[in-house]
Amino acid sequence: MTRPPPDPATYFDATGRDDRLSGGVKRIPVDTPHGTFQVWTKRVGNHPTIKVLLLHGGPGATHEYFEAFDSYLPAAGIQYYYYDQLGSAYSDQPDLPALWELPRFVEEVEQVRRALGLSHDNFFLLGHSWGGILALEYALKYPEQLKGLIISNMMSSIPQYNAYARSTLMPAMDPQALAEIQRLEADSDFENPRYMELLIPHHYVHHVLRLPPEAWPDPVNRAFAHINPAIYVPLQGPSELGASGKLVDWDRTADLHRVTIPTLVIGAQHDTMDPAHMAWMASELPNGRHLHCPDGSHMAFYDDQERYFDGLIGFLHEVDARSAQR
């Protein structure tokens, strides 16, 4: 059962909104052990019981690559929020390495939720890639605040992610290109232009975004250009073929059974994330369901777009309708 979208005049009505002057943009103060900083958010639309906060990947990327959502969610009447996490391009970027810790990011999301007035009656959290790690951690700590959860293109275990890269992704690459990439990594020569010259045709166009690089959408190019390496490298590590930073041992496979809220796990056949693991995750979640994108990769909302958004929108409306029947 799905609900029809609200009247456009209602969806776009900003009467009485404290963000009307700025077109939905609101900068939110976030308290940390090292001071108070501002993060950037932007609301799109109105819906009384479906409000989706988008957690971008990276870590240290930006909300920009989510802009494809503008082509689908307004027509479905769904309210959603763009949000640049602290350190990302639209938010404050303090030079404080101690801030780049997973538990602190979880507390940041909770402060953003409170500032936006989101609650169990309406709050959906969608995390993509690193944002999926953050979303799962948030759901484990603050389950009472959530109406629904979407984990997009992120396995529940970095060790298993690294194992999949070694067992499946790397052997499928051109051996000479892989050997040269691994030599550059062994020499820590990540700034060498040759590194990306090899990765884009031999890895990115197969597993990150399955479009010719010259056809990559503008929001993707802007987000990639704005990644903050001061966050990305300490947490993810410098290699694009696996994680080696602070997240290297992150594993929540044993805790999935604790996430009892309705949860959609989105995977893709050509992703850097093992599609079989994504299906398994959904089966381990007490109220989980799985959306598989057979033509998609890590950014399946671009290269398997119709299927991705059909599944996402259907999930949001289904959870909302079931909630209304209680």
Coordinates of N, CA, C and O in Angstrom, one line a residue, residues 28-39 86 99 103-112 114-115:
I28 N 23.7 24.3 11.3 CA 23.4 23.8 12.6 C 24.7 23.7 13.5 O 25.7 23.2 13.0
P29 N 24.7 24.3 14.7 CA 25.8 24.2 15.6 C 26.0 22.8 16.1 O 25.0 22.2 16.5
V30 N 27.2 22.3 16.1 CA 27.4 20.9 16.6 C 28.5 21.1 17.7 O 29.6 21.6 17.5
D31 N 28.2 20.6 18.9 CA 29.1 20.6 20.0 C 30.0 19.4 20.0 O 29.5 18.3 19.8
T32 N 31.3 19.6 20.1 CA 32.2 18.5 20.2 C 33.2 18.7 21.4 O 33.2 19.8 22.0
P33 N 33.9 17.7 21.7 CA 34.9 17.9 22.8 C 36.0 19.0 22.5 O 36.7 19.4 23.5
H34 N 36.0 19.4 21.3 CA 37.1 20.4 20.9 C 36.5 21.7 20.4 O 37.1 22.4 19.7
G35 N 35.2 22.0 20.8 CA 34.6 23.2 20.4 C 33.3 23.0 19.6 O 32.9 21.9 19.4
T36 N 32.7 24.1 19.3 CA 31.4 24.1 18.6 C 31.6 24.6 17.2 O 32.3 25.6 16.9
F37 N 31.1 23.8 16.2 CA 31.3 24.1 14.8 C 29.9 24.1 14.1 O 28.9 23.6 14.7
Q38 N 29.9 24.5 12.9 CA 28.6 24.6 12.1 C 28.7 23.6 11.0 O 29.7 23.4 10.3
V39 N 27.5 22.9 10.8 CA 27.4 22.0 9.7 C 26.2 22.5 8.8 O 25.3 23.1 9.3
L86 N 30.6 17.3 9.4 CA 31.6 18.2 9.8 C 32.9 17.8 9.1 O 33.3 16.7 9.0
L99 N 38.8 15.0 15.9 CA 37.4 15.0 15.6 C 37.0 13.9 14.7 O 35.8 13.5 14.6
P103 N 32.5 7.4 16.7 CA 31.6 7.8 17.8 C 31.2 9.3 17.8 O 30.0 9.6 18.0
R104 N 32.2 10.1 17.5 CA 31.8 11.6 17.4 C 30.9 11.9 16.3 O 30.0 12.7 16.4
F105 N 31.1 11.3 15.1 CA 30.2 11.5 14.0 C 28.8 11.0 14.4 O 27.8 11.6 14.0
V106 N 28.6 9.9 15.1 CA 27.3 9.5 15.6 C 26.6 10.5 16.4 O 25.4 10.8 16.2
E107 N 27.4 11.1 17.3 CA 26.8 12.2 18.2 C 26.4 13.4 17.3 O 25.5 14.1 17.6
E108 N 27.2 13.7 16.3 CA 26.9 14.8 15.4 C 25.5 14.6 14.7 O 24.7 15.5 14.6
V109 N 25.3 13.3 14.2 CA 24.0 13.0 13.6 C 22.9 13.2 14.6 O 21.8 13.8 14.2
E110 N 23.1 12.8 15.8 CA 22.0 13.0 16.8 C 21.7 14.5 17.0 O 20.6 14.9 17.2
Q111 N 22.8 15.3 17.1 CA 22.5 16.8 17.2 C 21.8 17.4 16.0 O 21.0 18.2 16.2
V112 N 22.2 16.9 14.8 CA 21.5 17.4 13.6 C 20.0 17.0 13.7 O 19.1 17.8 13.3
R114 N 18.1 16.5 16.2 CA 17.4 17.3 17.2 C 17.1 18.7 16.6 O 16.0 19.2 16.8
A115 N 18.1 19.2 16.0 CA 18.0 20.6 15.5 C 17.0 20.7 14.4 O 16.3 21.7 14.2

